[in-house]
Short mmCIF file of C-alpha atoms (C1' of nucleotides) in Angstrom, two decimals:
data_model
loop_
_atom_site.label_atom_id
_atom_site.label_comp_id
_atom_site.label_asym_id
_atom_site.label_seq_id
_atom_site.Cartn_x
_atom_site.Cartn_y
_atom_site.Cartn_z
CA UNK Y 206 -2.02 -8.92 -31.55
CA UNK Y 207 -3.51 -5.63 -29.62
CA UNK Y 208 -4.53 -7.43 -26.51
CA UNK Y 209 -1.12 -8.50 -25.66
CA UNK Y 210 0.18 -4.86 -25.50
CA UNK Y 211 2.59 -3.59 -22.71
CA UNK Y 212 0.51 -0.39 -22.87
CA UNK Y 213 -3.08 -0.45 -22.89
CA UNK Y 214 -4.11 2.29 -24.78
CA UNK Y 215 -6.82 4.28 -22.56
CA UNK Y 216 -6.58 2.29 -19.27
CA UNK Y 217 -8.54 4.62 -17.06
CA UNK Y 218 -11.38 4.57 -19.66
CA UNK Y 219 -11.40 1.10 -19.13
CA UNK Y 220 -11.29 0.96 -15.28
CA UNK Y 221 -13.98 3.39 -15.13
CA UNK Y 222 -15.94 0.90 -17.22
CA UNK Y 223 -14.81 -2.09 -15.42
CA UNK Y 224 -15.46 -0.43 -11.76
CA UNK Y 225 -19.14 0.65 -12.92
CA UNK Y 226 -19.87 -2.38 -14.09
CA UNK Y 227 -18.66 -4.03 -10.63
CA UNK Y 228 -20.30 -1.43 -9.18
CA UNK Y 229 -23.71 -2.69 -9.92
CA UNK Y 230 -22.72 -6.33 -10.09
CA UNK Y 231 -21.37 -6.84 -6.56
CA UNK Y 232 -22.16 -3.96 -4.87
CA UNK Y 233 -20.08 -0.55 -3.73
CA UNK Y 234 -18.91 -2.02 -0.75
CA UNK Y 235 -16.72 -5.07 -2.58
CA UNK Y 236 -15.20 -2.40 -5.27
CA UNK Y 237 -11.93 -3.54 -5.18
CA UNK Y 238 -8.92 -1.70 -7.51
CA UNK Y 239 -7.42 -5.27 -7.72
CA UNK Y 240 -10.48 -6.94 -8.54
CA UNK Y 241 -10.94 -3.98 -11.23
CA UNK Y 242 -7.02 -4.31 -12.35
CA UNK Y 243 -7.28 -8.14 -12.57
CA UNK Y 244 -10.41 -7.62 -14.88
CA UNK Y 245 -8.70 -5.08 -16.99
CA UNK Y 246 -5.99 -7.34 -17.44
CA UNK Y 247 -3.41 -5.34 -16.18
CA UNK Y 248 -1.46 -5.53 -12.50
CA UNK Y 249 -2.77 -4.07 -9.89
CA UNK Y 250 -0.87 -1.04 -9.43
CA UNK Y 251 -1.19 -0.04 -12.80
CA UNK Y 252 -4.37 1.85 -11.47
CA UNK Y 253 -2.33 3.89 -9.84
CA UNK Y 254 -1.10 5.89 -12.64
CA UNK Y 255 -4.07 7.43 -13.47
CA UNK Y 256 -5.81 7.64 -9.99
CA UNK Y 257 -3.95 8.71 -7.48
CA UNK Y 258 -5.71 6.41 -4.71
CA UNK Y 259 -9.25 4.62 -4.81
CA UNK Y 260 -11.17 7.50 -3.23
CA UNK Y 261 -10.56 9.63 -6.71
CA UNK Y 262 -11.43 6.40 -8.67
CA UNK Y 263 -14.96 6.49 -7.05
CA UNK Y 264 -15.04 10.57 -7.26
CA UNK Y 265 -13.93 10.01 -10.74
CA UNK Y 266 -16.83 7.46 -11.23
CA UNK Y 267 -19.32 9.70 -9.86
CA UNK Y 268 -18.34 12.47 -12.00
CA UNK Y 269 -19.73 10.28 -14.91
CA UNK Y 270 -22.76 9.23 -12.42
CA UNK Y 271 -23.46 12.87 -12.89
CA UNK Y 272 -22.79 13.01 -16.32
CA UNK Y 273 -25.40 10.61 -17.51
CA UNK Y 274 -28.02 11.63 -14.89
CA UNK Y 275 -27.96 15.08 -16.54
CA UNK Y 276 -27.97 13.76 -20.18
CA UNK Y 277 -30.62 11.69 -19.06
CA UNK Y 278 -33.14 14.13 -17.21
CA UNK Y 279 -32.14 16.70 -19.98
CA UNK Y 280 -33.71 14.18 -22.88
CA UNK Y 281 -36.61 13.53 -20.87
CA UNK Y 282 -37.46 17.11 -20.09
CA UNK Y 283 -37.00 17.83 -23.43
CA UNK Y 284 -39.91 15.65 -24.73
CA UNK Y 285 -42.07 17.97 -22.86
CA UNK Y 286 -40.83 21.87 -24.21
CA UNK Y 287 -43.92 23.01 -24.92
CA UNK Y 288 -45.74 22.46 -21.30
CA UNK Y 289 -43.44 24.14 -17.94
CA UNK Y 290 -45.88 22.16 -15.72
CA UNK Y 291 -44.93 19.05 -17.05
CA UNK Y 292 -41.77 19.80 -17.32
CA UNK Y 293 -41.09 20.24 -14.08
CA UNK Y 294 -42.74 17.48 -13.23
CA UNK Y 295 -40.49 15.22 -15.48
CA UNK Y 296 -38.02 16.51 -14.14
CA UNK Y 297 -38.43 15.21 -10.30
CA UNK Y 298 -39.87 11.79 -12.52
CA UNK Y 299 -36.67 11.39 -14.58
CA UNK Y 300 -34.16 11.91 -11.07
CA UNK Y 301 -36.05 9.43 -9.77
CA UNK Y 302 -36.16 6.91 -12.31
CA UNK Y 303 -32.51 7.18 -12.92
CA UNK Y 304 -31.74 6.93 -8.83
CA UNK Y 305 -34.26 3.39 -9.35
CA UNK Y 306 -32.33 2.65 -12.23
CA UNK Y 307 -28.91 3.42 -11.13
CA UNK Y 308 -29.40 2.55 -7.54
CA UNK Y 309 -25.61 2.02 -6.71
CA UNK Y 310 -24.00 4.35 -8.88
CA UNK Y 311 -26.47 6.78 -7.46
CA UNK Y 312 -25.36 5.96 -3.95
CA UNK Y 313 -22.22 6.48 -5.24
CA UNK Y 314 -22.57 9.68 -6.24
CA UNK Y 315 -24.34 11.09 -2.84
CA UNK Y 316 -22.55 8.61 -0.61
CA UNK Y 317 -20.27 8.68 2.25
CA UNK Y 318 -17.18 9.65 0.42
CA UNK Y 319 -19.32 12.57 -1.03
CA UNK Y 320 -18.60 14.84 1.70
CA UNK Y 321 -15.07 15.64 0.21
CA UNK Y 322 -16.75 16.17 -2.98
CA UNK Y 323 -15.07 19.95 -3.47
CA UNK Y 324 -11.98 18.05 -3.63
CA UNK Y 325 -12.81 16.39 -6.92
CA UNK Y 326 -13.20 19.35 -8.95
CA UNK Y 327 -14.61 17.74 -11.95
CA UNK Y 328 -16.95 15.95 -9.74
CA UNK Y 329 -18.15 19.02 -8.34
CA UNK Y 330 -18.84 20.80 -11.78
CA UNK Y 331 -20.82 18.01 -12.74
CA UNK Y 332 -23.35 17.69 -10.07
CA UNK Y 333 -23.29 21.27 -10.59
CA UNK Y 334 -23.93 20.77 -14.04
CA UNK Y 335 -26.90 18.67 -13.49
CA UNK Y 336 -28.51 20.84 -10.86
CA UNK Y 337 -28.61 23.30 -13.51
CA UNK Y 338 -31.11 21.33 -15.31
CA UNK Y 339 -33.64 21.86 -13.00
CA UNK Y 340 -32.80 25.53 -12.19
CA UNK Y 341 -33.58 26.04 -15.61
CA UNK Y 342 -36.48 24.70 -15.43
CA UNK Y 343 -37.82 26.76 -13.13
CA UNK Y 344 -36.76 29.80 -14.92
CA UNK Y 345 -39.03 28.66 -17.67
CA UNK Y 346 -41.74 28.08 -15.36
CA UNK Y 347 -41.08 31.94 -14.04
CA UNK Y 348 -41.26 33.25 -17.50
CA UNK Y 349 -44.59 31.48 -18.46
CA UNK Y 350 -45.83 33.05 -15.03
CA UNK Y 351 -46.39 29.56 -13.92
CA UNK Y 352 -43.92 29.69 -10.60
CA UNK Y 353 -44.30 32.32 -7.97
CA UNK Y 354 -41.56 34.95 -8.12
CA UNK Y 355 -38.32 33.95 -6.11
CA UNK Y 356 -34.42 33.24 -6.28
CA UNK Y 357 -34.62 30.34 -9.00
CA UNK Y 358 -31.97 28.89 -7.35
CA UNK Y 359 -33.37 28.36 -4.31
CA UNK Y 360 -36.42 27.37 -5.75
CA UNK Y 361 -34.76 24.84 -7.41
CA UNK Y 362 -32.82 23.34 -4.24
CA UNK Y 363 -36.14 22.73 -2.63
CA UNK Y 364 -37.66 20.79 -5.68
CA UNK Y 365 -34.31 19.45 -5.64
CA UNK Y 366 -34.69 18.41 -2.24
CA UNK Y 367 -38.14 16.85 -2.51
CA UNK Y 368 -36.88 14.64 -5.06
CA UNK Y 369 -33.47 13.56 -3.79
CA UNK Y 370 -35.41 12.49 -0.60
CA UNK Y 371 -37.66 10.58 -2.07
CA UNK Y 372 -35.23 8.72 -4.36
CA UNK Y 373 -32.83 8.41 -1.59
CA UNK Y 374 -35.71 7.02 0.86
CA UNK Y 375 -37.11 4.62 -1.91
CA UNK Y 376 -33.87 3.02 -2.37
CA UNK Y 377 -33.58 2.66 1.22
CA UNK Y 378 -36.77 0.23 0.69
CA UNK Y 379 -38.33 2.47 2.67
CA UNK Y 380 -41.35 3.29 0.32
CA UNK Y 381 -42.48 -0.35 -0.08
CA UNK Y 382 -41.62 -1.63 3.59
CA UNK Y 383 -44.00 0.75 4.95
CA UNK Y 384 -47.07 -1.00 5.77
CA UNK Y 385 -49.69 -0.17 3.45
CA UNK Y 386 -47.22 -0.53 0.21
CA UNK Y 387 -47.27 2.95 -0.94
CA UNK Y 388 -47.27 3.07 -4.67
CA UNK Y 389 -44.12 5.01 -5.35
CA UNK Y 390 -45.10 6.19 -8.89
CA UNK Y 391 -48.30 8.20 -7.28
CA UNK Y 392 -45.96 9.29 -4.33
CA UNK Y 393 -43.88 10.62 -6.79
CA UNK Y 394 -47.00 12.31 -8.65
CA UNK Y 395 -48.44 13.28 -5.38
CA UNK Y 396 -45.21 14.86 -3.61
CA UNK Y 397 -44.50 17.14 -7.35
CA UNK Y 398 -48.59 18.26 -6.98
CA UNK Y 399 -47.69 19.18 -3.51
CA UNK Y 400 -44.80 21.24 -4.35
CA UNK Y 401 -46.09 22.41 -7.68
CA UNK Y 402 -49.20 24.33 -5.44
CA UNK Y 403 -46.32 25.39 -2.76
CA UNK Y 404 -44.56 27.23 -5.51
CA UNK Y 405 -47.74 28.66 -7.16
CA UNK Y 406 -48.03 30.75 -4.08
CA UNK Y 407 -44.71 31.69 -3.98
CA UNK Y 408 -42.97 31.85 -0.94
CA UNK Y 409 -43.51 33.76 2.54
CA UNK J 516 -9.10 -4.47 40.25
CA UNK J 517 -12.22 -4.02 37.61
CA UNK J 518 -10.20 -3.45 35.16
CA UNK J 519 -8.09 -6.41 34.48
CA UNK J 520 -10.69 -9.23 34.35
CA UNK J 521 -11.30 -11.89 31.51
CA UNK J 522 -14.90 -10.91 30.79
CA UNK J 523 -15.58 -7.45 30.13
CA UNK J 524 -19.40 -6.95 31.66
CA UNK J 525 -20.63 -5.38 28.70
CA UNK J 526 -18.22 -5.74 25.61
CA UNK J 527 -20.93 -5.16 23.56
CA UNK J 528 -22.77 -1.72 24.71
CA UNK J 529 -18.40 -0.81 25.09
CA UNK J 530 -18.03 -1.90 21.49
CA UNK J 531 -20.67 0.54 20.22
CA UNK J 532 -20.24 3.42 21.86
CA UNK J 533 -16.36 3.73 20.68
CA UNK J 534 -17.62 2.26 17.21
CA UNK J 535 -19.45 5.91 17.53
CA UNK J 536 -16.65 7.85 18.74
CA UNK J 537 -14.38 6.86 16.03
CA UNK J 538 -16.83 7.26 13.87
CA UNK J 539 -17.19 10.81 14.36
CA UNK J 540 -13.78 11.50 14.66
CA UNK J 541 -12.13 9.10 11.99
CA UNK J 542 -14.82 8.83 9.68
CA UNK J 543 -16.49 5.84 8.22
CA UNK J 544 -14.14 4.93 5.75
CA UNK J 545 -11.38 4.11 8.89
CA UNK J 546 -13.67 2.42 11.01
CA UNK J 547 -12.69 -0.93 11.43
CA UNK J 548 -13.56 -3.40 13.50
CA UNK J 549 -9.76 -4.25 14.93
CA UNK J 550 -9.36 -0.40 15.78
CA UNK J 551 -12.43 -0.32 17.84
CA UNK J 552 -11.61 -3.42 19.90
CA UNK J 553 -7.93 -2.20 20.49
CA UNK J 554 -9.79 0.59 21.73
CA UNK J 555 -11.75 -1.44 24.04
CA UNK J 556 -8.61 -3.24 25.40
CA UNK J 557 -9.88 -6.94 23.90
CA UNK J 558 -8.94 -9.36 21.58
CA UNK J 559 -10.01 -7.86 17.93
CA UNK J 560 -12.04 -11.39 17.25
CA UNK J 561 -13.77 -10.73 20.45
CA UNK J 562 -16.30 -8.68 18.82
CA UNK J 563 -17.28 -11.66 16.81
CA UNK J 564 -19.30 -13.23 20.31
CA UNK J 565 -21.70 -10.04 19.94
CA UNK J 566 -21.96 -9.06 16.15
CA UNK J 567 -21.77 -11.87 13.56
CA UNK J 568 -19.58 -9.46 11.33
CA UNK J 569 -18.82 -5.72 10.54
CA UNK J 570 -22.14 -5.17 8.82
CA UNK J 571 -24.15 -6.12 12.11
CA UNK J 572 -22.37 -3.55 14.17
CA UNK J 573 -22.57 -0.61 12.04
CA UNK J 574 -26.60 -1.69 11.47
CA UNK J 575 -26.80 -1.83 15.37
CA UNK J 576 -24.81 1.55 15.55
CA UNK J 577 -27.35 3.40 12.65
CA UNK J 578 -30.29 1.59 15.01
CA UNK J 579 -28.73 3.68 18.07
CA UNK J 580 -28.51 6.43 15.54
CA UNK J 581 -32.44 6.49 14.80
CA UNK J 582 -33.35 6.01 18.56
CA UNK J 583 -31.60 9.17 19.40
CA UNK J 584 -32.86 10.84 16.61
CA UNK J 585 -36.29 10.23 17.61
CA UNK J 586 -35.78 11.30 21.12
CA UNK J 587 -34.03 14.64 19.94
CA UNK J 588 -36.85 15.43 17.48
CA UNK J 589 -39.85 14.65 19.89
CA UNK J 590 -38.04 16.65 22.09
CA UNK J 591 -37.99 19.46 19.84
CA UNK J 592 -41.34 19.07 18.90
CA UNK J 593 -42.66 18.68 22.19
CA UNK J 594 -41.82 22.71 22.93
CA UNK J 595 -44.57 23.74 20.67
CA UNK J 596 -47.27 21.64 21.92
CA UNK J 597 -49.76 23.99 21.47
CA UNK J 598 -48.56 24.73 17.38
CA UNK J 599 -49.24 22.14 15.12
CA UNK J 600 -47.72 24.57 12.59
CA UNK J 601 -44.68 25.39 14.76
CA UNK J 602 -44.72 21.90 15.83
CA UNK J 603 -44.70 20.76 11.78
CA UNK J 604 -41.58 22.97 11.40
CA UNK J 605 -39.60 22.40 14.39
CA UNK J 606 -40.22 18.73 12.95
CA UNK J 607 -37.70 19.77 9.84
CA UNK J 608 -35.77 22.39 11.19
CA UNK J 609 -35.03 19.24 14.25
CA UNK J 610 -33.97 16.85 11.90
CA UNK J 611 -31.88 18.65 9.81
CA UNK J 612 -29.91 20.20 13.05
CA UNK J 613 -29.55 16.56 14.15
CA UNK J 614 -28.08 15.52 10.19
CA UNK J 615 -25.51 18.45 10.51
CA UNK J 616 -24.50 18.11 14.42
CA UNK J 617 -24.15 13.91 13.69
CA UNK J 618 -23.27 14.09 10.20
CA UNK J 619 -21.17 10.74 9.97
CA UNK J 620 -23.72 8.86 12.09
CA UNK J 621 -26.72 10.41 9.68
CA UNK J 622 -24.69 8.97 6.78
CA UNK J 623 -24.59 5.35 8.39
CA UNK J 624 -28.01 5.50 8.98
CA UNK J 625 -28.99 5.88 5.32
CA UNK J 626 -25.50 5.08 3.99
CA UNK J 627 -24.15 2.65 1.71
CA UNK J 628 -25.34 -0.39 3.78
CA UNK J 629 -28.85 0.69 4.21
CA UNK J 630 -30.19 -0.89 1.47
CA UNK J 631 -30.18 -4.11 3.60
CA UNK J 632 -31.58 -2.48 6.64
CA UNK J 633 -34.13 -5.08 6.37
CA UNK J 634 -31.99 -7.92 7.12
CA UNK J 635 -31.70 -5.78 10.77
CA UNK J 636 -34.96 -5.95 12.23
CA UNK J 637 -34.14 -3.33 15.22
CA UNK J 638 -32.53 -0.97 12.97
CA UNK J 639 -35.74 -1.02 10.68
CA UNK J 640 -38.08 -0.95 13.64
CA UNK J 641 -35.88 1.95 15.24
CA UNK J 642 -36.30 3.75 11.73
CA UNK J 643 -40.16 3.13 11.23
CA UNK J 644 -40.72 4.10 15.34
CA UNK J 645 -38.66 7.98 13.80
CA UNK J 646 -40.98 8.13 10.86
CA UNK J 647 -43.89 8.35 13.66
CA UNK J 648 -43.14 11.49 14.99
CA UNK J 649 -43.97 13.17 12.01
CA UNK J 650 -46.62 11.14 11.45
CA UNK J 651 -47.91 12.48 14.15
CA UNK J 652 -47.30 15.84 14.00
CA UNK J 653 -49.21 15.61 10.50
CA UNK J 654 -51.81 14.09 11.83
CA UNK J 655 -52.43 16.95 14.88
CA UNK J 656 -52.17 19.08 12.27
CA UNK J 657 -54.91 17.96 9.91
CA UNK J 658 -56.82 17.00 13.47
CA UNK J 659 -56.31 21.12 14.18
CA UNK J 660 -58.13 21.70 10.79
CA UNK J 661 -54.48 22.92 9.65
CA UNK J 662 -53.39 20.34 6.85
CA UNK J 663 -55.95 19.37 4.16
CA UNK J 664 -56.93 16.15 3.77
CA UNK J 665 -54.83 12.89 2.57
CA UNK J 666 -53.52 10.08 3.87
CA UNK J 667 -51.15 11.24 6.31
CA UNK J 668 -48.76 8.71 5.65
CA UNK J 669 -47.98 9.84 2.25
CA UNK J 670 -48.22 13.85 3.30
CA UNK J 671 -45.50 12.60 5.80
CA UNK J 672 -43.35 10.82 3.49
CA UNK J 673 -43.78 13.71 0.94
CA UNK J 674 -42.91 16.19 4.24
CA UNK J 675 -40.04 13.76 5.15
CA UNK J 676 -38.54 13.92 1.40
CA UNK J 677 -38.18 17.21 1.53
CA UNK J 678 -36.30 17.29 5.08
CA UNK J 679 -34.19 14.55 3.91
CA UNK J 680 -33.19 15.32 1.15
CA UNK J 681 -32.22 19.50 2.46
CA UNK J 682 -30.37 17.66 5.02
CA UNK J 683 -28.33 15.38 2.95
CA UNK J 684 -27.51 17.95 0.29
CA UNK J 685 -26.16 20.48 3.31
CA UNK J 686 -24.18 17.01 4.44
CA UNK J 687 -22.65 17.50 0.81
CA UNK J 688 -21.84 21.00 1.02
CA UNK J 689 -23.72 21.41 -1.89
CA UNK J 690 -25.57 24.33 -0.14
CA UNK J 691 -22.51 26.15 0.78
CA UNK J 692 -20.48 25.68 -1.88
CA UNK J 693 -23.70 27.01 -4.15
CA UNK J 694 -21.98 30.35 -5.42
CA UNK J 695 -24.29 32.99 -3.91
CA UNK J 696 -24.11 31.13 -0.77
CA UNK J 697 -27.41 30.23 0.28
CA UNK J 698 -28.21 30.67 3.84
CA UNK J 699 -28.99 27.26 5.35
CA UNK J 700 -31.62 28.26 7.97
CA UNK J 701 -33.58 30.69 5.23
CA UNK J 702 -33.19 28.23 3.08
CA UNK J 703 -35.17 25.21 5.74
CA UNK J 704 -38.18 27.78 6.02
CA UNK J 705 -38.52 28.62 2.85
CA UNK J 706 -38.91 24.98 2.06
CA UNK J 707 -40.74 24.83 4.79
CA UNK J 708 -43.22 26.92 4.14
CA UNK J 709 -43.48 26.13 0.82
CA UNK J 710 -44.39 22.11 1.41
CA UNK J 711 -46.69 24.16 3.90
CA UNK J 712 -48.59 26.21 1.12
CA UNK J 713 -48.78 22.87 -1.07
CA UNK J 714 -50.23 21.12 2.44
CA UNK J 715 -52.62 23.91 2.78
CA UNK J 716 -54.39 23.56 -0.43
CA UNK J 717 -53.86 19.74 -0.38
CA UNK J 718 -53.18 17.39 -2.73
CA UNK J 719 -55.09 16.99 -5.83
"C1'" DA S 1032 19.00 7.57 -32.90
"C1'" DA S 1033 18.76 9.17 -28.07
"C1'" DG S 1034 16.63 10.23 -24.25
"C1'" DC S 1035 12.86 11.26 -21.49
"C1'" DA S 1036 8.31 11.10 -19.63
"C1'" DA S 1037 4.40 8.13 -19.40
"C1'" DT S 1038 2.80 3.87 -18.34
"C1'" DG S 1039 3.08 -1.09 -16.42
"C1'" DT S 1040 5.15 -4.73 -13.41
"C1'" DT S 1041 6.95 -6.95 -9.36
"C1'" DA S 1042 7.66 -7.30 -4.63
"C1'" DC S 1043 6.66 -5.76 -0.45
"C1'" DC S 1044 4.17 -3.54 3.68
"C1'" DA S 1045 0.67 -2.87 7.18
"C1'" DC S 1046 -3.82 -3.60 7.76
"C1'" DT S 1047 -8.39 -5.57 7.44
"C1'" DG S 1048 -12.49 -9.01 8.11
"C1'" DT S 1049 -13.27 -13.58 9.22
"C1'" DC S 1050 -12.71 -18.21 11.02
"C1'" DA S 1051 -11.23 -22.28 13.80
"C1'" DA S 1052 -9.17 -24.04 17.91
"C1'" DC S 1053 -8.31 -23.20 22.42
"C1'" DA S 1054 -8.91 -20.87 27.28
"C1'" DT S 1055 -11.43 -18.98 30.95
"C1'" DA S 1056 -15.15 -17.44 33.68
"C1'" DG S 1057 -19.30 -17.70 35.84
"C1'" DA S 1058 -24.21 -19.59 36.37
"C1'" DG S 1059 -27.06 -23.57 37.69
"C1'" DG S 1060 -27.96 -28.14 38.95
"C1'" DT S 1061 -26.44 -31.93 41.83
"C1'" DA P 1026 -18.74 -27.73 47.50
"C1'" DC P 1027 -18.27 -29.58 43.07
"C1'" DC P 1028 -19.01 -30.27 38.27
"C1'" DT P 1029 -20.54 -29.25 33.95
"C1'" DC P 1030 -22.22 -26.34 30.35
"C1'" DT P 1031 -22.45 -22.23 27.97
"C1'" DA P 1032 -21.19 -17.58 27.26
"C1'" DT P 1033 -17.46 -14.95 26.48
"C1'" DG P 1034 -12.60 -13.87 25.34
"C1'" DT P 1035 -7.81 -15.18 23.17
"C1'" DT P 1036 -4.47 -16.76 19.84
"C1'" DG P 1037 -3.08 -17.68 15.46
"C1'" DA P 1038 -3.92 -18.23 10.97
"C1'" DC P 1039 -5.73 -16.98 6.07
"C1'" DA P 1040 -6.89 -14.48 1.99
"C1'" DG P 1041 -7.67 -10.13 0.36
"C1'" DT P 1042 -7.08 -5.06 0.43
"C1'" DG P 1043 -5.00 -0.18 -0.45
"C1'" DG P 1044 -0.72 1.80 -0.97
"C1'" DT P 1045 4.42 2.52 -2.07
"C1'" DA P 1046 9.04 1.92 -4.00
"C1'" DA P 1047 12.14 0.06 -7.36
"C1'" DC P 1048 12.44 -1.61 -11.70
"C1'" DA P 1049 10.87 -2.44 -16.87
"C1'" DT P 1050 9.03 -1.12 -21.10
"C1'" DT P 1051 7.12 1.78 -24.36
"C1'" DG P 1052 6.65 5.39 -27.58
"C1'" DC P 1053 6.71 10.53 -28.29
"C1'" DT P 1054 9.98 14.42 -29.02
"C1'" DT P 1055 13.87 16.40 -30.36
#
DNA sequence: AAGCAATGTTACCACTGTCAACATAGAGGT
DNA sequence: ACCTCTATGTTGACAGTGGTAACATTGCTT
């Protein structure tokens, strides 16, 4: 029988799985490698021949945070190739809905251990990766004379900041605590408008 | 002699302020409950008569967190009383000095925990009471015939977004480590001014 | 077939958060 | 002054954690 097999096969595939599963089942803060082990079926330093401590297991699980929020913002964007505007604009939408969606693996991927991120090198190249989505975006948006002239890059890190905040804030409850129960999905609509006319009128 | 006597006076003000300390200099990761009452020369379950468990005293430690990020901001703001537009800047530029100069306290106030923060009723009162300030700056401005129209609790939110999220990508050395290495300050008025612009013209 | 590197296991360590049982101090009523 | 009650602090335990070292097994490579 397979199961019963001294080796596993592809182990840290399988932790990865386990851990993100955990991950949004019980929360960041009770990941446990032993609790993950003990699920894969395997002893609890086994995990430590393909991590080399729990910090790169997380980094490691971010990487694929980023992974999927690029594949996922990419498809989305996609749908809309023929119109910049809303392109951009599904853009901020899609981070957003995947923060909402993913609300611990996103914290994950932006959270405290994230600070050492240019340690994980494949880590790094993803969120890079995914930023890129948006920078190209906004090269589009140039071309079609839509966006004011400007570095695209740093174009892009302020959209990117607009929308980061307000995923980050909303998962911090903060949208629908606030008296008056904002509705986040015209926030969202609201805060791109707001940005869309900033970067009509370039910058200066 | 003071020193030596059974009950401590204030364990619990003691208890926080070295929860702080090693937070900034050990990180969050190694802050630990034990450590900090070693620290404080007491038992390590003596903590447990002021803060029903870890969670409380790192929620009580982000509420400090948000008080004296209020007072720094206002205190920023205060310097351009006569502004609103300086006064709307100084608002960002404030913050974002105060994420980068308390970096691991900024991360336990919207860290890992914080989706909870409503089980804390201080900390979440202490967060709300920082919102204000810029809530108030918005609203001098659109009082000085400077910010178009809108409820200025959104326009803030939208405004606060944007800080937020600059100052939590900078926390992740994602500007820096941005080949082309963006300058941080151009990069806060640029954004700055561009959420300005989209202000201006208001939302629509 | 032999051997070697990769992968798992067991046993241990120091440490952590948390709790229950006990000790002491100090405030307030008598 | 005393006595009691409650707030505060201590000790000792427990289960669970991340991490390491020594040992076991596997399966690729030659």
């Amino acid at each position: 029988m397979i199961e019963e097999r001294y080796h596993h096969g592809d182990l840290r595939q399988a932790l990865l799985a386990i851990a993100k599963q955990q991950l949004t089942s019980h929360g960041f803060e009770s990941l446990s490698l032993r609790a993950i082990s003990r699920e894969a079926g395997v002893s609890h330093a086994a995990a430590y021949r393909h991590f080399p401590n729990k910090e790169a297991l997380v980094a490691a699980l971010a990487c694929t945070g980023f992974e999927q929020l690029q594949a996922f913002v990419e498809a989305e964007v996609m749908q809309y190739g023929a119109d910049p505007r809303e392109q951009f604009f599904q853009c901020g939408i899609a981070y957003i809905k995947f923060a909402l969606h993913n609300a611990p693996l996103f914290r994950v991927m932006f959270g405290v251990s994230g600070a050492d991120r240019l340690q994980y090198p494949a880590t790094h190249a993803a969120a890079q990766a995914s930023f890129g989505v948006l920078v190209g975006t906004i090269q589009r948006g140039q071309a079609a004379g839509l966006i004011g002239a400007g570095e695209p890059r740093q174009l892009a890190f302020t959209a990117w900041a607009v929308v980061h905040g307000l995923a980050t804030l909303a998962l911090q409850d903060q949208i629908t605590s606030q008296q008056g129960a904002i509705d986040s999905e015209r926030l969202v609509r609201n805060s791109a408008k707001l940005l869309w006319n900033g970067l009509k009128y370039g910058q200066a």
